[in-house]
Coordinates of C-alpha atoms in Angstrom, one line a residue:
X203 CA 70.5 -33.5 -129.1
X204 CA 67.3 -31.9 -130.5
X205 CA 64.1 -33.2 -129.6
X206 CA 60.9 -32.0 -131.5
X207 CA 59.1 -29.7 -129.5
X208 CA 55.7 -31.5 -130.6
X209 CA 56.7 -34.6 -128.6
X210 CA 57.2 -32.7 -125.3
X211 CA 53.9 -30.7 -126.1
X212 CA 51.9 -33.7 -126.8
X213 CA 53.1 -35.2 -123.6
X214 CA 52.4 -32.1 -121.7
X215 CA 48.7 -32.1 -122.9
X216 CA 48.3 -35.8 -122.4
X217 CA 49.2 -35.5 -118.7
X218 CA 47.0 -32.7 -118.0
X219 CA 44.1 -34.3 -119.2
X220 CA 41.8 -36.2 -116.7
X221 CA 38.6 -38.1 -116.4
X222 CA 36.5 -39.8 -113.7
X223 CA 36.9 -43.5 -112.7
X224 CA 35.1 -44.7 -109.7
X225 CA 34.5 -41.0 -108.1
X226 CA 38.5 -40.6 -108.6
X227 CA 39.9 -38.1 -110.8
X228 CA 42.8 -39.8 -112.9
X229 CA 44.8 -39.1 -116.2
X230 CA 44.1 -41.2 -119.1
X231 CA 47.9 -41.7 -119.3
X232 CA 48.2 -42.6 -115.7
X233 CA 49.4 -46.1 -116.8
X234 CA 51.9 -44.6 -119.1
X235 CA 55.4 -46.2 -118.6
X236 CA 58.7 -45.4 -119.9
X237 CA 58.5 -48.2 -122.4
X238 CA 55.5 -46.2 -123.9
X239 CA 58.0 -43.1 -124.7
X240 CA 59.1 -42.4 -128.1
X241 CA 62.8 -43.5 -129.1
X242 CA 63.7 -39.9 -129.6
X243 CA 62.7 -39.0 -126.1
X244 CA 64.7 -42.1 -124.5
X245 CA 67.6 -41.0 -126.7
X246 CA 67.6 -37.5 -125.3
X247 CA 67.3 -39.1 -121.7
X248 CA 70.3 -41.6 -122.2
X249 CA 72.2 -38.7 -123.4
X250 CA 72.6 -37.5 -120.0
X251 CA 74.0 -40.7 -118.7
X252 CA 77.8 -41.8 -118.5
X253 CA 79.0 -44.5 -121.0
X254 CA 79.0 -46.9 -118.0
X255 CA 75.4 -46.4 -117.2
X256 CA 74.2 -46.5 -120.8
X257 CA 76.2 -50.0 -121.1
X258 CA 74.3 -51.2 -118.1
X259 CA 71.0 -49.9 -119.6
X260 CA 71.8 -52.0 -123.0
X261 CA 71.3 -55.3 -120.8
X262 CA 67.7 -54.3 -120.1
X263 CA 65.9 -55.3 -123.5
X264 CA 66.3 -55.4 -127.0
X265 CA 65.1 -52.0 -127.7
X266 CA 67.2 -50.3 -125.2
X267 CA 70.2 -51.9 -126.4
X268 CA 69.4 -50.5 -129.9
X269 CA 69.0 -46.9 -128.6
X270 CA 72.1 -47.4 -126.2
X271 CA 74.2 -48.3 -129.2
X272 CA 73.0 -45.3 -131.3
X273 CA 76.2 -43.5 -132.5
X274 CA 74.7 -40.2 -131.4
X275 CA 75.6 -41.1 -127.7
X276 CA 79.2 -41.9 -128.6
X277 CA 80.5 -38.6 -129.6
X278 CA 83.0 -38.2 -126.6
X279 CA 84.3 -41.4 -125.3
X280 CA 86.9 -42.1 -122.5
X281 CA 88.4 -45.4 -122.2
X282 CA 90.5 -44.8 -119.4
X283 CA 88.8 -46.5 -116.5
X284 CA 90.9 -44.8 -113.7
X285 CA 89.5 -41.6 -114.6
X286 CA 85.5 -42.8 -115.1
X287 CA 86.0 -44.0 -118.5
X288 CA 85.1 -47.2 -120.3
X289 CA 87.3 -50.6 -119.6
X290 CA 88.1 -52.4 -122.7
X291 CA 89.1 -55.7 -122.4
X292 CA 91.0 -56.5 -125.6
X293 CA 92.2 -54.6 -128.8
X294 CA 89.8 -56.8 -130.7
X295 CA 87.0 -55.5 -128.9
X296 CA 88.2 -51.8 -129.2
X297 CA 88.6 -52.3 -133.0
X298 CA 84.9 -53.6 -133.3
X299 CA 83.8 -50.5 -131.3
X300 CA 85.3 -48.2 -133.5
X301 CA 83.8 -49.9 -136.7
X302 CA 80.4 -50.4 -135.2
X303 CA 79.6 -47.9 -132.5
X304 CA 81.9 -45.1 -133.0
X305 CA 82.0 -44.5 -136.5
X306 CA 81.6 -40.9 -138.4
X307 CA 80.1 -39.2 -135.2
X308 CA 83.1 -39.7 -133.1
X309 CA 84.8 -36.5 -132.1
X310 CA 86.8 -37.0 -129.0
X311 CA 88.6 -40.0 -127.5
X312 CA 90.9 -40.9 -124.5
X313 CA 93.2 -43.8 -125.0
X314 CA 95.4 -45.3 -122.2
X315 CA 99.0 -46.9 -123.1
X316 CA 97.7 -50.6 -123.6
X317 CA 95.3 -49.4 -126.4
X318 CA 97.5 -47.0 -128.3
X319 CA 98.7 -49.3 -131.2
X320 CA 99.2 -48.8 -134.7
X321 CA 96.2 -50.9 -135.6
X322 CA 93.9 -48.9 -133.4
X323 CA 95.2 -45.6 -134.8
X324 CA 94.7 -46.8 -138.3
X325 CA 91.1 -47.8 -137.8
X326 CA 90.3 -44.5 -136.0
X327 CA 92.0 -42.9 -139.2
X328 CA 89.9 -44.9 -141.4
X329 CA 86.5 -45.2 -139.6
X330 CA 86.3 -41.9 -137.7
X331 CA 86.8 -39.1 -140.4
X332 CA 85.3 -36.3 -138.1
X333 CA 87.6 -37.1 -135.1
X334 CA 89.2 -33.6 -133.7
X335 CA 90.0 -34.2 -130.2
X336 CA 92.2 -37.0 -128.8
X337 CA 94.3 -37.8 -125.7
X338 CA 96.9 -40.2 -125.6
X339 CA 97.8 -41.3 -122.1
X340 CA 101.6 -42.4 -121.8
X341 CA 101.9 -41.8 -118.2
X342 CA 102.1 -45.2 -116.7
X343 CA 104.2 -46.8 -119.8
X344 CA 106.9 -48.7 -119.0
X345 CA 107.4 -49.6 -123.0
X346 CA 105.8 -48.4 -126.0
X347 CA 104.4 -50.4 -128.7
X348 CA 105.9 -51.0 -131.9
X349 CA 105.0 -48.2 -134.3
X350 CA 107.4 -49.3 -137.0
X351 CA 104.5 -50.0 -139.5
X352 CA 102.1 -47.2 -138.6
X353 CA 101.1 -45.6 -141.9
X354 CA 98.0 -43.7 -141.0
X355 CA 96.9 -41.2 -138.2
X356 CA 93.6 -38.9 -137.6
X357 CA 94.3 -36.0 -139.9
X358 CA 91.6 -33.5 -138.8
X359 CA 92.8 -33.4 -135.2
X360 CA 92.3 -29.8 -133.9
X361 CA 93.4 -30.6 -130.1
X362 CA 95.7 -33.2 -128.9
X363 CA 96.7 -34.0 -125.4
X364 CA 99.8 -36.2 -124.6
X365 CA 100.3 -37.4 -121.1
X366 CA 104.2 -38.0 -121.0
X367 CA 106.2 -40.9 -119.2
X368 CA 109.1 -40.1 -117.0
X369 CA 111.2 -42.5 -118.5
X370 CA 109.9 -43.7 -121.9
X371 CA 111.2 -41.5 -124.9
X372 CA 108.3 -40.6 -127.4
X373 CA 110.3 -39.9 -130.6
X374 CA 109.8 -43.3 -132.1
X375 CA 106.1 -42.6 -132.0
X376 CA 106.1 -38.6 -132.5
X377 CA 108.1 -39.2 -135.8
X378 CA 105.4 -41.2 -137.3
X379 CA 102.7 -38.7 -136.6
X380 CA 104.4 -35.4 -137.5
X381 CA 103.0 -35.3 -141.1
X382 CA 99.4 -35.8 -139.7
X383 CA 99.2 -33.2 -137.3
X384 CA 100.0 -29.9 -138.9
X385 CA 96.2 -28.5 -138.5
X386 CA 96.6 -28.7 -134.8
X387 CA 95.4 -25.5 -132.9
X388 CA 95.5 -26.6 -129.3
X389 CA 98.4 -28.9 -127.8
X390 CA 98.7 -30.1 -124.0
X391 CA 101.9 -31.9 -122.9
X392 CA 101.2 -33.2 -119.6
X393 CA 104.2 -34.0 -117.4
X394 CA 104.6 -35.8 -114.0
X395 CA 104.6 -32.7 -111.6
X396 CA 102.0 -34.3 -109.6
X397 CA 103.7 -37.8 -109.3
X398 CA 107.1 -36.3 -108.5
X399 CA 108.8 -37.6 -105.4
X400 CA 111.0 -35.3 -103.0
X401 CA 114.2 -37.3 -104.0
X402 CA 116.2 -35.8 -106.8
X403 CA 116.3 -38.2 -109.9
X404 CA 117.7 -38.0 -113.5
X405 CA 115.5 -35.9 -115.7
X406 CA 115.1 -37.1 -119.3
X407 CA 113.6 -35.1 -122.3
X408 CA 111.3 -37.7 -123.4
X409 CA 109.7 -35.5 -126.1
X410 CA 111.6 -33.5 -128.7
X411 CA 109.9 -30.1 -128.6
X412 CA 112.0 -28.5 -131.1
X413 CA 110.9 -31.2 -133.7
X414 CA 107.4 -30.9 -132.6
X415 CA 107.0 -27.1 -133.1
X416 CA 108.2 -27.5 -136.6
X417 CA 105.2 -29.9 -137.4
X418 CA 102.7 -27.8 -135.5
X419 CA 102.7 -24.1 -136.9
X420 CA 99.1 -23.4 -136.5
X421 CA 98.9 -23.6 -132.6
X422 CA 96.9 -21.2 -130.8
X423 CA 97.0 -22.6 -127.4
X424 CA 99.9 -24.5 -125.9
X425 CA 99.7 -26.1 -122.5
X426 CA 103.1 -27.5 -121.0
X427 CA 101.9 -28.6 -117.6
X428 CA 104.4 -29.8 -114.9
X429 CA 107.1 -30.9 -117.1
X430 CA 110.4 -31.3 -115.5
X431 CA 112.6 -30.7 -118.6
X432 CA 110.8 -27.6 -120.1
X433 CA 112.9 -24.6 -120.0
X434 CA 113.1 -21.2 -121.5
X435 CA 114.7 -22.7 -124.8
X436 CA 111.5 -24.6 -125.4
X437 CA 109.5 -21.4 -125.2
X438 CA 111.8 -19.8 -127.4
X439 CA 111.4 -22.7 -129.9
X440 CA 107.4 -22.5 -130.1
X441 CA 107.5 -18.8 -130.3
X442 CA 109.6 -19.1 -133.3
X443 CA 107.4 -21.1 -135.5
X444 CA 103.7 -20.6 -134.1
X445 CA 102.7 -17.0 -135.2
X446 CA 99.0 -17.8 -134.1
X447 CA 100.0 -18.2 -130.6
X448 CA 97.3 -16.6 -128.2
X449 CA 97.7 -18.6 -125.1
X450 CA 100.8 -20.0 -123.4
X451 CA 100.6 -22.1 -120.2
X452 CA 103.9 -23.5 -118.4
X453 CA 102.4 -24.0 -115.0
X454 CA 104.7 -26.0 -112.8
X455 CA 107.6 -26.0 -115.2
X456 CA 110.1 -25.2 -112.5
X457 CA 113.0 -24.6 -114.9
X458 CA 111.4 -21.7 -116.4
X459 CA 113.2 -18.4 -115.5
X460 CA 111.7 -16.1 -118.1
X461 CA 115.1 -15.4 -120.0
X462 CA 113.2 -15.7 -123.4
X463 CA 110.3 -13.6 -122.3
X464 CA 111.4 -10.6 -124.2
X465 CA 111.7 -12.5 -127.3
X466 CA 108.2 -14.3 -126.8
X467 CA 106.6 -10.9 -126.5
X468 CA 108.4 -9.4 -129.4
X469 CA 107.3 -12.6 -131.6
X470 CA 104.0 -13.2 -130.6
X471 CA 101.8 -10.3 -131.4
X472 CA 98.8 -12.3 -130.7
X473 CA 99.7 -13.6 -127.6
X474 CA 96.8 -12.5 -124.8
X475 CA 97.2 -15.1 -122.2
X476 CA 100.6 -16.0 -120.2
X477 CA 100.2 -18.6 -117.4
X478 CA 103.5 -19.3 -115.4
X479 CA 102.2 -20.4 -112.0
X480 CA 104.9 -22.2 -110.0
X481 CA 107.8 -21.4 -112.4
X482 CA 111.4 -20.2 -111.0
X483 CA 111.0 -16.5 -112.8
X484 CA 113.8 -14.3 -112.0
X485 CA 113.1 -10.6 -111.7
X486 CA 116.0 -9.1 -114.0
X487 CA 114.5 -11.3 -116.9
X488 CA 110.9 -10.4 -116.4
X489 CA 112.0 -6.7 -116.3
X490 CA 113.7 -6.9 -119.6
X491 CA 110.3 -7.8 -121.6
X492 CA 108.5 -5.0 -123.4
X493 CA 105.6 -5.3 -121.6
X494 CA 104.3 -2.0 -122.4
X495 CA 104.1 -3.2 -126.4
X496 CA 102.3 -6.4 -125.7
X497 CA 98.7 -7.4 -126.1
X498 CA 98.6 -9.4 -123.1
X499 CA 95.3 -9.4 -121.2
X500 CA 95.6 -12.5 -118.8
X501 CA 98.6 -13.1 -116.6
X502 CA 99.4 -15.8 -113.9
X503 CA 102.5 -15.4 -111.9
X504 CA 101.3 -17.3 -108.8
X505 CA 104.1 -18.8 -106.5
X506 CA 107.1 -16.8 -108.1
X507 CA 109.6 -15.1 -106.3
X508 CA 109.2 -11.7 -108.0
X509 CA 110.7 -8.7 -106.2
X510 CA 108.4 -5.5 -105.5
X511 CA 110.5 -3.5 -108.1
X512 CA 109.7 -6.2 -110.7
X513 CA 106.1 -6.3 -110.0
X514 CA 105.4 -2.5 -110.2
X515 CA 107.7 -2.2 -113.4
X516 CA 105.6 -5.1 -115.0
X517 CA 102.0 -4.3 -113.8
X518 CA 102.3 -0.6 -114.6
X519 CA 103.4 -1.4 -118.0
X520 CA 100.9 -3.7 -119.2
X521 CA 98.2 -1.6 -120.9
X522 CA 95.1 -3.7 -121.0
X523 CA 95.3 -6.4 -118.2
X524 CA 92.2 -7.8 -117.4
X525 CA 93.2 -11.0 -115.5
X526 CA 95.8 -11.3 -112.7
X527 CA 96.6 -14.3 -110.3
X528 CA 99.6 -13.2 -108.3
X529 CA 99.2 -15.2 -105.0
X530 CA 101.9 -16.5 -102.9
X531 CA 104.3 -13.8 -103.6
X532 CA 106.3 -12.4 -100.8
X533 CA 107.1 -9.4 -102.9
X534 CA 103.6 -8.3 -103.4
X535 CA 102.7 -5.7 -100.8
X536 CA 100.6 -2.4 -100.2
X537 CA 103.0 -0.4 -102.2
X538 CA 102.7 -2.6 -105.3
X539 CA 99.2 -2.4 -105.1
X540 CA 99.0 1.3 -104.5
X541 CA 101.4 2.1 -107.5
X542 CA 99.7 -0.4 -109.8
X543 CA 96.4 1.2 -109.0
X544 CA 97.8 5.0 -109.3
X545 CA 99.2 4.0 -112.8
X546 CA 95.7 3.7 -114.5
X547 CA 96.5 0.1 -115.7
X548 CA 93.8 -1.6 -113.7
X549 CA 91.0 0.2 -115.8
X550 CA 90.1 -2.9 -117.7
X551 CA 90.9 -5.5 -114.7
X552 CA 88.0 -8.2 -114.2
X553 CA 89.7 -10.8 -112.1
X554 CA 92.1 -10.4 -109.2
X555 CA 93.6 -13.5 -107.2
X556 CA 96.0 -12.6 -104.1
X557 CA 95.7 -15.9 -102.8
X558 CA 98.1 -15.9 -99.6
X559 CA 99.6 -12.6 -100.0
X560 CA 100.5 -12.1 -96.5
X561 CA 102.3 -8.6 -96.9
X562 CA 99.3 -7.1 -98.1
X563 CA 97.1 -5.4 -95.2
X564 CA 93.5 -5.1 -94.9
X565 CA 93.6 -1.2 -95.3
X566 CA 95.5 -1.7 -98.8
X567 CA 92.8 -4.3 -99.9
X568 CA 90.0 -2.1 -98.9
X569 CA 91.3 1.0 -100.7
X570 CA 92.0 -1.3 -103.8
X571 CA 88.4 -2.8 -103.8
X572 CA 86.8 0.6 -103.2
X573 CA 88.2 1.9 -106.4
X574 CA 88.1 -1.3 -108.5
X575 CA 85.5 -3.6 -107.1
X576 CA 82.6 -2.5 -109.3
X577 CA 84.4 -3.8 -112.5
X578 CA 85.6 -7.3 -110.8
X579 CA 84.0 -10.8 -112.1
X580 CA 86.2 -12.4 -109.8
X581 CA 87.8 -11.5 -106.4
X582 CA 90.0 -14.3 -104.5
X583 CA 91.2 -13.1 -101.3
X584 CA 92.0 -16.4 -99.6
X585 CA 94.6 -17.9 -97.5
X586 CA 95.3 -14.6 -95.4
X587 CA 94.6 -15.1 -91.7
X588 CA 94.3 -11.4 -91.2
X589 CA 91.4 -10.8 -93.7
X590 CA 88.2 -12.0 -91.8
X591 CA 84.6 -11.5 -92.1
X592 CA 85.0 -7.7 -91.0
X593 CA 86.9 -7.1 -94.3
X594 CA 84.4 -9.1 -96.3
X595 CA 81.6 -7.3 -94.9
X596 CA 82.7 -4.2 -96.2
X597 CA 83.8 -4.9 -99.5
X598 CA 80.9 -7.4 -100.6
X599 CA 78.6 -4.3 -101.3
X600 CA 81.2 -3.3 -103.9
X601 CA 81.2 -6.4 -105.6
X602 CA 77.9 -6.4 -107.1
X603 CA 79.1 -7.9 -110.5
X604 CA 81.2 -10.6 -109.2
X605 CA 80.7 -14.2 -110.4
X606 CA 83.5 -15.9 -108.5
X607 CA 84.5 -15.2 -104.9
X608 CA 87.1 -16.9 -102.7
X609 CA 87.6 -16.1 -99.0
X610 CA 89.0 -17.8 -95.9
X611 CA 92.0 -19.7 -94.9
X612 CA 92.3 -23.4 -93.7
X613 CA 94.5 -22.1 -90.9
X614 CA 92.8 -22.1 -87.4
X615 CA 92.0 -18.7 -86.4
X616 CA 92.0 -17.0 -83.0
X617 CA 88.5 -15.2 -84.0
X618 CA 85.4 -16.4 -85.1
X619 CA 83.7 -16.0 -88.3
X620 CA 80.0 -15.1 -88.2
X621 CA 79.0 -16.9 -91.5
X622 CA 75.1 -16.0 -91.1
X623 CA 76.0 -12.3 -91.6
X624 CA 78.4 -13.1 -94.6
X625 CA 75.4 -15.2 -96.4
X626 CA 73.0 -12.4 -95.8
X627 CA 75.4 -9.7 -97.1
X628 CA 76.4 -11.9 -100.1
X629 CA 72.8 -12.7 -101.1
X630 CA 71.9 -8.7 -100.9
X631 CA 74.7 -7.8 -103.0
X632 CA 75.8 -10.5 -105.3
X633 CA 73.1 -11.4 -107.3
X634 CA 75.3 -12.8 -110.3
X635 CA 77.4 -14.9 -108.3
X636 CA 78.2 -18.3 -109.8
X637 CA 80.9 -19.9 -107.7
X638 CA 81.6 -19.4 -104.0
X639 CA 84.3 -20.8 -101.6
X640 CA 84.6 -20.3 -98.0
X641 CA 88.1 -22.1 -96.9
X642 CA 87.8 -21.3 -93.1
X643 CA 88.2 -24.0 -90.8
X644 CA 84.7 -25.5 -89.5
X645 CA 85.7 -24.6 -86.0
X646 CA 85.9 -21.2 -86.7
X647 CA 82.6 -20.8 -88.3
X648 CA 79.8 -19.6 -86.1
X649 CA 76.3 -19.9 -87.0
X650 CA 72.7 -19.7 -85.2
X651 CA 69.7 -21.8 -85.2
X652 CA 68.3 -19.2 -87.7
X653 CA 71.1 -20.0 -90.2
X654 CA 68.7 -21.8 -92.3
X655 CA 66.8 -18.5 -93.1
X656 CA 70.3 -16.8 -94.5
X657 CA 70.7 -20.0 -96.6
X658 CA 67.3 -19.9 -97.8
X659 CA 67.9 -16.0 -98.7
X660 CA 71.3 -17.0 -100.4
X661 CA 69.7 -19.9 -102.5
X662 CA 66.8 -18.0 -103.8
X663 CA 68.7 -14.6 -104.4
X664 CA 71.8 -16.4 -106.1
X665 CA 69.9 -18.2 -108.5
X666 CA 73.1 -18.6 -110.7
X667 CA 75.0 -20.2 -108.2
X668 CA 76.4 -23.5 -109.5
X669 CA 79.1 -24.3 -107.0
X670 CA 79.6 -23.5 -103.3
X671 CA 82.6 -24.9 -101.7
X672 CA 82.8 -25.4 -97.7
X673 CA 85.3 -27.3 -95.5
X674 CA 83.6 -30.3 -94.4
X675 CA 82.0 -29.8 -91.0
X676 CA 78.6 -29.1 -89.3
X677 CA 77.8 -26.0 -91.4
X678 CA 78.7 -27.9 -94.6
X679 CA 76.2 -30.6 -93.8
X680 CA 73.6 -27.7 -93.1
X681 CA 74.0 -25.9 -96.3
X682 CA 74.1 -29.1 -98.3
X683 CA 70.8 -30.4 -96.9
X684 CA 69.1 -27.1 -97.5
X685 CA 70.3 -27.1 -101.3
X686 CA 69.1 -30.8 -101.5
X687 CA 65.7 -30.0 -100.3
X688 CA 65.6 -27.6 -103.0
X689 CA 66.6 -30.3 -105.7
X690 CA 70.0 -28.5 -106.5
X691 CA 71.9 -31.6 -105.3
X692 CA 75.2 -30.6 -107.4
X693 CA 75.8 -27.1 -105.9
X694 CA 77.5 -27.5 -102.6
X695 CA 80.9 -29.4 -102.3
X696 CA 83.8 -29.8 -99.7
X697 CA 87.1 -28.4 -100.3
X698 CA 88.7 -32.0 -100.0
X699 CA 87.4 -32.5 -103.7
X700 CA 86.7 -29.2 -105.2
X701 CA 88.5 -25.8 -105.4
X702 CA 87.0 -22.6 -107.0
X703 CA 89.3 -20.9 -109.5
X704 CA 89.1 -17.6 -111.4
X705 CA 90.4 -19.5 -114.3
X706 CA 86.6 -20.2 -115.5
X707 CA 87.1 -16.6 -116.7
X708 CA 90.1 -17.1 -119.1
X709 CA 89.2 -16.6 -122.6
X710 CA 90.7 -19.8 -123.6
X711 CA 89.4 -21.7 -120.4
X712 CA 87.6 -24.6 -122.7
X713 CA 90.7 -25.2 -124.7
X714 CA 93.0 -25.2 -121.5
X715 CA 91.0 -28.1 -119.8
X716 CA 92.4 -31.4 -119.9
X717 CA 91.5 -34.9 -118.2

C-alpha cells in the first residue's frame, strides 16, 4: 500500500521542531494523537493487522470503521476460523460481505465447507472479477451442498487448493466447475495423510483425477499432498495433458512407486522440480528413467527406500541438479556421496539436506563440504547423533554463502555441545544466514555466563537472520530475551512450533505454499 513520502516527511519535520514552554523543551506536536493522523497513514497502519484485529478496531469510532471497511484491506481473506481466519455466522452475512466489503479488490479467499454453496460461488463470480486464488476446504465434510443449480464460478482463477474429505465424493461439484478452471496454473489437492489413523481403512478415490487433468491443460505446478489413493497412473494422467508442467509434488502419497517416472521425464520437457518425500519408490523403476536427458534441478526423495546403486545411478546422471533432499535413506552412504562428487554433477548444487542419514560418516561429509561448501546456500545435516559441534566447527568456515543451516538431533547424546563456540563461528563466517535451527536436546547444550556476548555478536553480524529455532529450555529463553531486547521479537522460536526447511530455496516455493 503506497503512502506518499510527503506525509512521512511532514511528520518527521514536525516531530523534530521544538520550542520553549516554561523553560521546558517541547515539540509543538507533543499533543498529537493517532486521531490526528491522515486517513492514508491509518490505512497503512491497519494493513499490518489481521482481519480479526481490524474488525475489533472498527468498533472504536465511525472514522475507524470507515477505514477498516476499505476494500483495499480485504484483498486476501480467510474465512476458516480454525486457521486464524474470520468466523462468518451465516450465508446471508457472507453474501453481504462479498458485495459490500470484498468487491473487485478481492484476490484470495479461503472457504470452509459450510460456506461452499452455489449462491456464494455465484456471488463471488459476479462481484469479485479479479479473484485469482481460491482455497476450498472439504476436509471435514460429511455431506456436500446441492450444486445442481450452479451455473457460474470464478473464471480468472490461477491458483486453486482443494482440501479433500476421506469419504465425500467430489464429482458432483467438480463436474460443475470443469468449464471454468481451464486457466488454472497452480493446483493443490490436499489429502488426509496427517489425520490418518494406524488402522487400515477402505480407501476411496474421492476426486476423479483423470477428468480433472482434461479440464486443466495449463498447469505449471501440481501439488498432490498426502492423498492415500494417488498412484502412478494419476501422475501419468497429468503428464499426458499438462505440457507446461514445471513442478510436480507427490509428498506422502505412499502408493507412488515410480513406475511412470520414465514416461513423465520423456513427456515433461519443462519439469525442473520433482518432490517425492515419503513415497514408495522402487529402485528398478527409478533406474529406468532417462535422468541424463531431463531438465530437473530440484529433487526430494526423503524417506524413500532406494538402494545405493539406484542413488548413484540417478545422481550421477542428472546434469544440473541444484537442490537435493535425501534424508532418512539407509542406502545413502559415503560411497554414494563420493561417486556423486567425483561424477562432476554436483557443480550446480546449492542446497543439500541429508537429515538422519546415519550411514554417512563425519569424514565423508567433511570431504564433500570441503569441495562443495562454498557454493551451498542451504546445508541441513540434522538427525545424526555422530555429527556434533566438532564437525560443524570444521565446516562452518566453508559455508560462507549459506542462508539456511540445520544442525543437531533431538536424541540425547553422551557428549555436550559447546554452543557459545558455535555461535561465534557462525557469526564470524555466515553473514548471509537467514534461517538457523539447532535441534539438540537442551540438556546437551553447554553455555557459560558469557554466552550473552556470543549471542550479541551473532545478532549484530547476522542482520539477515529472520528465524532461529531452538529446543525449549534455558538456552532458548536466554537467546529469545536477547533478541527481544533488540526489538527483534519474531526471530527466536521453538522446535515444537517451527521447523527450518531448505524448501525456501525452491524456485516455485511461493506457488507450493498452502494453508
